[in-house]
Amino acid sequence: MQGLKAELLRGLWYVAMPGAKVRRGTTVPVAMLGEPVLIGRAADGSVFAIRDICPHRGIPLRYGRFDGETIECAYHGWRFGRDGACRAIPSLREGQQADISKIRTNAYPCVERQGLIWVYFAQGEEQPSGDEATPPALPVFADDVGPTLAIQMHFACSADHAAFGLMDPTHAAYVHTSWWFKRQARKLRPKEKAFEPSDLGWKMVRHDLPPQNLVYKLLGKNVSTEITYRLPGLRIEEIRGDRHAVVGLTAITPITDEATEVHQMFWTTPGWVRPLAPLARHLMRVFLDQDRVVVIRQREGLMTAPKVMLINDADTQARWWMHVKDEWANAAREGRAFENPLKPRTLRWMS
C-alpha cells in the first residue's frame, strides 16, 4: 500500500474522456494503463478505440489522417479500420503477396454512455460479457444524458494513492482550505456511517443530509445521499430530494502504474445549474487541485520507502480498497469468479 506503483487491473471498464471532447471525423490520443490508445468518432457518430501504433513501422496512428471511416498512417499510407484491421497497403504492386487480413492493430471495446467514453481492457483475449458487457450506469439519468459539469486533472501518483484520497473521510479540514469551504471544514464533528458490500466494492448506506445546508435545500425536502465505491476506481454519489437530484462521479484512470488521470463530473436535474457552469467548474478545479497537490507532496515522502500507519476507523476504507483490488487480481489469476471479501460495518470518525 505504501509503494509508489499500483497494480493495473484488467477485465474492467475505464473512463477515457467525456464524449463531447471527440467530434465526428476526429480522433483524440490518450494513454491508459500504460498503452497508447486512439479514441475516434466515426462519420456515423459512433465511437471506437484502437491501439495508437501502426504495426508496419511503429509510428503512432494519431499523426495520420482520419476520413470518418479509416485512418491513414502518416508514414506509408497504410489504412486501418475502426476495428483495427488493415484495409489497404498502397505500396503493393500487382503480383506481390500480402495477406492484409492478418495485419491489424489492437482494437478495444469502446462504449459511449451517459456522455462518457469508456474503454475496456481485457484479461488476455477475453471480451466483456454478462454484467460486465457494458460500462456501469449511473442512477437517475438516462443513457443519452451527458454530464452538466466535467473536469479532468493529471495526478502524479499511482491510482491507489488517488483512490485513497477519494475515500478519505478526514482530510478535508486540512487540505481543502479555500475560504468558501474552510469555515465549515475546521469544525470537526463526530461522524457515524453504515457501510455494506456492493457490486465490485462497497457503499455508504443512504442517509439523510443536514436540512440547514443551503445547497441541499435547493433539491427540495427529505434530501438523502448514497455513496458507492467500486473497481476500477469509481466514486458515485447520488443526492436526491423530493424535487431534484444530483449525481457525482469521480473516475480514476491509470495512465501508468505511477501516474493517473482523475475525471470529476456531475449530472443535475435543475436547469439553472448550466448558466453557473463556468463558476462551478472553476470551484471544482480549485478543490480537486488541492487533492492533487497533497498527493504530490506525499510522493516526496513515499520515495524514501517509509512504513506507513493506518488507523481505525478513519483509514478502514483504504484497507477495503486493497482487499477488493487484491481479490479481483487473485480471481483473475486463478480463473474464478470475483467474491467480495467485505462485510457490513459501521465506521466512526471525526471530521
Tab-separated table of C-alpha atoms in Angstrom:
chain	number	residue	atom	x	y	z
A	1	MET	CA	0.000	0.000	0.000
A	2	GLN	CA	2.840	2.407	0.719
A	3	GLY	CA	4.653	1.860	-2.607
A	4	LEU	CA	4.888	4.323	-5.463
A	5	LYS	CA	3.408	1.949	-8.044
A	6	ALA	CA	-0.024	0.365	-8.351
A	7	GLU	CA	-1.028	-2.903	-9.946
A	8	LEU	CA	-3.097	-2.139	-13.048
A	9	LEU	CA	-6.298	-4.171	-13.075
A	10	ARG	CA	-7.769	-5.577	-16.285
A	11	GLY	CA	-11.117	-7.054	-17.168
A	12	LEU	CA	-12.741	-3.703	-16.326
A	13	TRP	CA	-14.169	-0.574	-17.985
A	14	TYR	CA	-12.256	2.708	-17.595
A	15	VAL	CA	-13.362	6.271	-18.303
A	16	ALA	CA	-11.347	7.680	-21.213
A	17	MET	CA	-12.936	11.138	-21.545
A	18	PRO	CA	-16.249	12.969	-21.911
A	19	GLY	CA	-17.797	12.240	-25.282
A	20	ALA	CA	-18.043	15.965	-26.036
A	21	LYS	CA	-14.251	16.050	-26.498
A	22	VAL	CA	-14.397	13.944	-29.667
A	23	ARG	CA	-16.133	15.480	-32.667
A	24	ARG	CA	-17.311	13.496	-35.692
A	25	GLY	CA	-14.490	12.623	-38.039
A	26	THR	CA	-11.773	13.297	-35.449
A	27	THR	CA	-9.519	11.274	-33.154
A	28	VAL	CA	-8.005	12.008	-29.744
A	29	PRO	CA	-4.917	10.186	-28.380
A	30	VAL	CA	-4.776	9.138	-24.735
A	31	ALA	CA	-2.568	6.957	-22.556
A	32	MET	CA	-4.403	4.354	-20.479
A	33	LEU	CA	-2.945	1.518	-18.398
A	34	GLY	CA	0.447	2.059	-19.973
A	35	GLU	CA	-0.910	1.703	-23.509
A	36	PRO	CA	-1.230	4.308	-26.293
A	37	VAL	CA	-4.910	4.486	-27.261
A	38	LEU	CA	-6.560	6.419	-30.081
A	39	ILE	CA	-10.187	7.360	-29.449
A	40	GLY	CA	-12.216	8.320	-32.516
A	41	ARG	CA	-15.722	9.256	-33.568
A	42	ALA	CA	-16.783	7.955	-36.964
A	43	ALA	CA	-18.888	9.786	-39.522
A	44	ASP	CA	-21.986	8.000	-38.203
A	45	GLY	CA	-21.355	9.323	-34.673
A	46	SER	CA	-20.197	6.034	-33.124
A	47	VAL	CA	-17.012	5.900	-31.061
A	48	PHE	CA	-14.122	3.459	-31.256
A	49	ALA	CA	-10.728	2.844	-29.645
A	50	ILE	CA	-7.638	1.277	-31.230
A	51	ARG	CA	-4.010	0.960	-30.257
A	52	ASP	CA	-2.243	4.130	-31.365
A	53	ILE	CA	0.596	2.296	-33.147
A	54	CYS	CA	0.951	1.331	-36.801
A	55	PRO	CA	2.115	-2.321	-36.934
A	56	HIS	CA	4.260	-1.575	-40.012
A	57	ARG	CA	6.987	0.692	-38.589
A	58	GLY	CA	5.547	1.639	-35.212
A	59	ILE	CA	4.658	5.281	-35.830
A	60	PRO	CA	1.606	6.464	-33.827
A	61	LEU	CA	-1.525	6.493	-35.955
A	62	ARG	CA	-2.593	9.818	-34.438
A	63	TYR	CA	-0.239	11.558	-36.882
A	64	GLY	CA	-2.224	10.199	-39.829
A	65	ARG	CA	-5.499	11.287	-41.429
A	66	PHE	CA	-8.952	10.068	-40.425
A	67	ASP	CA	-11.727	10.350	-43.008
A	68	GLY	CA	-14.527	9.243	-40.699
A	69	GLU	CA	-14.125	5.563	-41.629
A	70	THR	CA	-10.437	4.647	-41.857
A	71	ILE	CA	-7.158	6.040	-40.540
A	72	GLU	CA	-4.286	6.575	-42.956
A	73	CYS	CA	-0.809	6.148	-41.463
A	74	ALA	CA	1.333	9.267	-41.907
A	75	TYR	CA	4.438	7.246	-42.814
A	76	HIS	CA	3.465	4.907	-45.678
A	77	GLY	CA	-0.282	5.418	-46.089
A	78	TRP	CA	-1.395	2.048	-44.734
A	79	ARG	CA	-5.085	2.306	-43.855
A	80	PHE	CA	-6.811	0.840	-40.802
A	81	GLY	CA	-10.482	0.497	-39.990
A	82	ARG	CA	-12.238	1.255	-36.731
A	83	ASP	CA	-11.797	-2.407	-35.777
A	84	GLY	CA	-8.006	-2.088	-36.088
A	85	ALA	CA	-7.841	-4.249	-39.238
A	86	CYS	CA	-5.660	-3.194	-42.154
A	87	ARG	CA	-7.710	-2.104	-45.170
A	88	ALA	CA	-5.039	-1.155	-47.706
A	89	ILE	CA	-1.281	-1.058	-48.358
A	90	PRO	CA	-0.645	1.479	-51.163
A	91	SER	CA	2.914	0.317	-51.945
A	92	LEU	CA	1.854	-3.170	-53.069
A	93	ARG	CA	2.049	-3.833	-56.824
A	94	GLU	CA	0.246	-6.430	-58.870
A	95	GLY	CA	1.541	-9.898	-58.127
A	96	GLN	CA	3.046	-9.012	-54.737
A	97	GLN	CA	1.689	-11.183	-51.944
A	98	ALA	CA	0.492	-9.776	-48.623
A	99	ASP	CA	-2.474	-11.117	-46.682
A	100	ILE	CA	-3.682	-7.839	-45.207
A	101	SER	CA	-6.467	-9.674	-43.373
A	102	LYS	CA	-3.816	-10.813	-40.875
A	103	ILE	CA	-2.471	-7.291	-40.279
A	104	ARG	CA	-4.086	-5.263	-37.540
A	105	THR	CA	-3.534	-3.018	-34.578
A	106	ASN	CA	-5.394	-3.870	-31.386
A	107	ALA	CA	-8.980	-2.640	-31.014
A	108	TYR	CA	-10.566	-2.128	-27.595
A	109	PRO	CA	-14.256	-2.459	-26.709
A	110	CYS	CA	-15.461	1.140	-26.561
A	111	VAL	CA	-18.869	2.455	-25.484
A	112	GLU	CA	-20.339	5.922	-25.078
A	113	ARG	CA	-22.782	6.048	-22.180
A	114	GLN	CA	-24.286	8.991	-20.312
A	115	GLY	CA	-21.911	11.346	-22.106
A	116	LEU	CA	-18.741	9.412	-21.229
A	117	ILE	CA	-16.470	7.304	-23.424
A	118	TRP	CA	-15.497	4.056	-21.694
A	119	VAL	CA	-12.750	1.665	-22.832
A	120	TYR	CA	-12.500	-1.969	-21.746
A	121	PHE	CA	-9.088	-3.509	-21.053
A	122	ALA	CA	-9.321	-7.269	-21.347
A	123	GLN	CA	-7.599	-10.061	-19.484
A	124	GLY	CA	-5.777	-11.725	-22.366
A	125	GLU	CA	-8.128	-12.419	-25.276
A	126	GLU	CA	-11.403	-12.381	-23.310
A	127	GLN	CA	-14.151	-9.911	-24.144
A	128	PRO	CA	-16.635	-8.336	-21.730
A	129	SER	CA	-19.696	-10.490	-21.097
A	130	GLY	CA	-22.570	-10.814	-18.654
A	131	ASP	CA	-22.780	-7.964	-16.160
A	132	GLU	CA	-19.501	-6.574	-17.483
A	133	ALA	CA	-20.638	-6.415	-21.130
A	134	THR	CA	-21.333	-2.695	-20.755
A	135	PRO	CA	-19.915	0.052	-18.528
A	136	PRO	CA	-21.650	0.750	-15.209
A	137	ALA	CA	-24.696	3.002	-15.452
A	138	LEU	CA	-25.226	5.944	-13.148
A	139	PRO	CA	-28.530	6.159	-11.266
A	140	VAL	CA	-31.364	8.595	-12.041
A	141	PHE	CA	-30.225	9.684	-15.519
A	142	ALA	CA	-30.869	8.042	-18.909
A	143	ASP	CA	-28.116	6.651	-21.137
A	144	ASP	CA	-28.284	9.608	-23.539
A	145	VAL	CA	-27.921	12.299	-20.836
A	146	GLY	CA	-24.403	13.720	-20.507
A	147	PRO	CA	-22.846	15.482	-17.521
A	148	THR	CA	-23.739	19.088	-16.718
A	149	LEU	CA	-20.213	19.696	-15.405
A	150	ALA	CA	-16.982	17.848	-16.198
A	151	ILE	CA	-13.297	18.411	-15.490
A	152	GLN	CA	-10.189	16.232	-15.530
A	153	MET	CA	-6.788	16.605	-13.923
A	154	HIS	CA	-3.448	14.801	-14.047
A	155	PHE	CA	-2.242	13.368	-10.726
A	156	ALA	CA	1.457	12.476	-10.471
A	157	CYS	CA	0.755	9.465	-8.280
A	158	SER	CA	-0.423	5.886	-8.584
A	159	ALA	CA	-4.105	5.041	-8.946
A	160	ASP	CA	-4.007	3.535	-5.443
A	161	HIS	CA	-2.999	6.786	-3.763
A	162	ALA	CA	-5.506	8.735	-5.840
A	163	ALA	CA	-8.167	6.250	-4.703
A	164	PHE	CA	-7.169	6.582	-1.042
A	165	GLY	CA	-7.870	10.292	-1.334
A	166	LEU	CA	-11.293	9.605	-2.856
A	167	MET	CA	-12.417	7.603	0.154
A	168	ASP	CA	-10.576	9.510	2.897
A	169	PRO	CA	-13.229	10.973	5.226
A	170	THR	CA	-10.955	13.076	7.453
A	171	HIS	CA	-8.554	15.171	5.354
A	172	ALA	CA	-10.907	17.953	4.262
A	173	ALA	CA	-10.234	20.266	7.210
A	174	TYR	CA	-6.508	20.270	6.463
A	175	VAL	CA	-6.358	20.020	2.657
A	176	HIS	CA	-9.438	21.857	1.408
A	177	THR	CA	-8.790	25.272	2.919
A	178	SER	CA	-10.448	27.626	0.421
A	179	TRP	CA	-12.355	30.478	2.056
A	180	TRP	CA	-15.695	29.131	0.845
A	181	PHE	CA	-15.042	25.741	2.435
A	182	LYS	CA	-12.675	26.321	5.341
A	183	ARG	CA	-15.201	27.786	7.779
A	184	GLN	CA	-17.212	24.584	7.948
A	185	ALA	CA	-14.297	22.202	7.458
A	186	ARG	CA	-12.498	23.311	10.603
A	187	LYS	CA	-15.440	22.437	12.828
A	188	LEU	CA	-14.722	18.776	13.472
A	189	ARG	CA	-17.757	16.734	14.418
A	190	PRO	CA	-18.280	13.057	15.229
A	191	LYS	CA	-19.456	11.016	12.221
A	192	GLU	CA	-21.000	7.569	12.136
A	193	LYS	CA	-21.967	5.894	8.845
A	194	ALA	CA	-23.140	2.422	7.904
A	195	PHE	CA	-21.429	0.618	5.018
A	196	GLU	CA	-22.236	-2.573	3.151
A	197	PRO	CA	-20.739	-4.541	0.242
A	198	SER	CA	-21.922	-3.697	-3.280
A	199	ASP	CA	-21.010	-4.667	-6.822
A	200	LEU	CA	-17.182	-4.671	-7.111
A	201	GLY	CA	-16.815	-2.624	-3.926
A	202	TRP	CA	-18.899	-1.121	-1.160
A	203	LYS	CA	-21.288	1.711	-0.441
A	204	MET	CA	-22.097	4.164	2.307
A	205	VAL	CA	-25.735	3.336	3.034
A	206	ARG	CA	-28.260	6.016	2.101
A	207	HIS	CA	-28.716	8.574	4.868
A	208	ASP	CA	-30.301	11.985	5.352
A	209	LEU	CA	-28.296	15.167	4.790
A	210	PRO	CA	-28.392	18.252	7.056
A	211	PRO	CA	-31.528	20.273	6.209
A	212	GLN	CA	-29.808	23.559	7.142
A	213	ASN	CA	-27.383	23.355	4.190
A	214	LEU	CA	-28.479	25.883	1.542
A	215	VAL	CA	-27.332	23.792	-1.422
A	216	TYR	CA	-29.298	20.782	-0.238
A	217	LYS	CA	-32.409	22.928	0.261
A	218	LEU	CA	-32.393	23.648	-3.475
A	219	LEU	CA	-33.071	19.946	-4.085
A	220	GLY	CA	-36.245	20.038	-2.014
A	221	LYS	CA	-37.194	18.263	1.187
A	222	ASN	CA	-36.018	14.934	2.602
A	223	VAL	CA	-32.608	15.157	0.910
A	224	SER	CA	-30.522	11.995	1.237
A	225	THR	CA	-27.354	10.581	-0.245
A	226	GLU	CA	-25.761	7.251	-1.086
A	227	ILE	CA	-22.062	6.928	-1.971
A	228	THR	CA	-20.663	3.922	-3.826
A	229	TYR	CA	-17.016	2.975	-4.328
A	230	ARG	CA	-16.222	0.296	-6.906
A	231	LEU	CA	-13.449	-1.040	-9.104
A	232	PRO	CA	-11.538	0.081	-11.065
A	233	GLY	CA	-11.671	3.434	-9.215
A	234	LEU	CA	-15.145	4.925	-9.304
A	235	ARG	CA	-16.826	7.044	-6.640
A	236	ILE	CA	-20.522	7.557	-7.364
A	237	GLU	CA	-22.620	9.820	-5.162
A	238	GLU	CA	-26.369	10.160	-5.618
A	239	ILE	CA	-28.006	13.080	-3.791
A	240	ARG	CA	-31.767	13.126	-4.065
A	241	GLY	CA	-34.528	15.373	-2.748
A	242	ASP	CA	-38.236	15.408	-3.441
A	243	ARG	CA	-37.739	17.938	-6.291
A	244	HIS	CA	-34.284	17.435	-7.796
A	245	ALA	CA	-31.309	15.079	-7.910
A	246	VAL	CA	-27.562	15.380	-8.419
A	247	VAL	CA	-25.237	12.505	-9.295
A	248	GLY	CA	-21.488	12.939	-8.990
A	249	LEU	CA	-18.869	10.629	-10.497
A	250	THR	CA	-15.149	10.727	-9.791
A	251	ALA	CA	-13.298	8.251	-12.007
A	252	ILE	CA	-9.656	7.287	-11.585
A	253	THR	CA	-7.989	6.144	-14.821
A	254	PRO	CA	-4.368	4.961	-14.580
A	255	ILE	CA	-2.074	6.369	-17.238
A	256	THR	CA	0.785	4.193	-15.982
A	257	ASP	CA	1.418	2.426	-12.678
A	258	GLU	CA	2.735	5.752	-11.310
A	259	ALA	CA	0.502	8.363	-12.979
A	260	THR	CA	-3.251	8.880	-13.006
A	261	GLU	CA	-5.949	10.897	-14.754
A	262	VAL	CA	-8.792	11.935	-12.456
A	263	HIS	CA	-12.171	12.751	-14.022
A	264	GLN	CA	-14.828	14.553	-11.988
A	265	MET	CA	-18.365	15.010	-13.346
A	266	PHE	CA	-21.846	15.947	-12.176
A	267	TRP	CA	-25.268	15.240	-13.650
A	268	THR	CA	-28.027	17.557	-12.406
A	269	THR	CA	-31.790	17.807	-12.895
A	270	PRO	CA	-32.088	21.567	-12.107
A	271	GLY	CA	-31.817	23.532	-15.365
A	272	TRP	CA	-30.486	26.632	-13.621
A	273	VAL	CA	-27.137	24.914	-12.988
A	274	ARG	CA	-25.952	25.252	-16.596
A	275	PRO	CA	-25.626	29.075	-16.607
A	276	LEU	CA	-23.454	28.728	-13.499
A	277	ALA	CA	-21.226	26.083	-15.123
A	278	PRO	CA	-18.107	28.279	-15.628
A	279	LEU	CA	-18.032	29.270	-11.947
A	280	ALA	CA	-18.835	25.733	-10.816
A	281	ARG	CA	-16.027	24.258	-12.952
A	282	HIS	CA	-13.578	26.786	-11.507
A	283	LEU	CA	-14.500	25.799	-7.958
A	284	MET	CA	-14.255	22.114	-8.880
A	285	ARG	CA	-10.747	22.669	-10.254
A	286	VAL	CA	-9.640	24.539	-7.132
A	287	PHE	CA	-10.997	21.773	-4.921
A	288	LEU	CA	-9.526	18.900	-6.971
A	289	ASP	CA	-6.188	20.664	-7.345
A	290	GLN	CA	-5.842	20.732	-3.567
A	291	ASP	CA	-6.058	16.927	-3.621
A	292	ARG	CA	-3.547	16.834	-6.476
A	293	VAL	CA	-1.008	18.953	-4.615
A	294	VAL	CA	-1.209	16.887	-1.444
A	295	VAL	CA	-0.515	13.566	-3.235
A	296	ILE	CA	2.487	15.139	-4.990
A	297	ARG	CA	3.827	16.161	-1.596
A	298	GLN	CA	3.002	12.728	-0.214
A	299	ARG	CA	5.052	11.187	-3.017
A	300	GLU	CA	8.152	13.006	-1.741
A	301	GLY	CA	7.869	11.055	1.484
A	302	LEU	CA	6.947	7.764	-0.176
A	303	MET	CA	10.122	7.913	-2.252
A	304	THR	CA	12.021	7.152	0.974
A	305	ALA	CA	10.005	3.904	1.341
A	306	PRO	CA	8.666	4.609	4.857
A	307	LYS	CA	6.462	2.189	6.755
A	308	VAL	CA	3.089	3.913	6.799
A	309	MET	CA	0.500	3.731	9.558
A	310	LEU	CA	-3.250	3.168	9.152
A	311	ILE	CA	-5.732	3.588	11.977
A	312	ASN	CA	-9.328	2.543	12.626
A	313	ASP	CA	-11.857	3.714	11.585
A	314	ALA	CA	-10.664	6.655	9.502
A	315	ASP	CA	-8.378	4.521	7.300
A	316	THR	CA	-10.590	1.456	7.087
A	317	GLN	CA	-11.848	2.267	3.588
A	318	ALA	CA	-8.264	2.428	2.310
A	319	ARG	CA	-7.826	-1.119	3.593
A	320	TRP	CA	-11.075	-2.148	1.938
A	321	TRP	CA	-9.835	-0.791	-1.382
A	322	MET	CA	-6.766	-3.000	-1.262
A	323	HIS	CA	-8.779	-6.052	-0.136
A	324	VAL	CA	-11.218	-5.668	-3.035
A	325	LYS	CA	-8.450	-4.967	-5.522
A	326	ASP	CA	-6.381	-7.952	-4.357
A	327	GLU	CA	-9.415	-10.238	-4.622
A	328	TRP	CA	-10.069	-9.084	-8.199
A	329	ALA	CA	-6.449	-9.719	-9.196
A	330	ASN	CA	-6.341	-13.102	-7.426
A	331	ALA	CA	-9.629	-14.221	-9.001
A	332	ALA	CA	-8.292	-13.340	-12.454
A	333	ARG	CA	-5.046	-15.227	-11.881
A	334	GLU	CA	-6.896	-18.274	-10.566
A	335	GLY	CA	-9.570	-18.229	-13.266
A	336	ARG	CA	-12.507	-17.979	-10.868
A	337	ALA	CA	-15.335	-15.563	-10.123
A	338	PHE	CA	-14.733	-12.476	-8.004
A	339	GLU	CA	-16.024	-12.825	-4.420
A	340	ASN	CA	-16.465	-9.604	-2.499
A	341	PRO	CA	-14.433	-10.012	0.731
A	342	LEU	CA	-16.196	-7.189	2.641
A	343	LYS	CA	-18.890	-7.398	5.317
A	344	PRO	CA	-21.411	-4.786	6.530
A	345	ARG	CA	-19.898	-2.461	9.106
A	346	THR	CA	-20.445	0.880	10.817
A	347	LEU	CA	-17.485	3.265	10.875
A	348	ARG	CA	-16.944	6.188	13.266
A	349	TRP	CA	-14.549	9.129	12.942
A	350	MET	CA	-14.151	12.886	13.496
A	351	SER	CA	-14.286	15.233	10.530
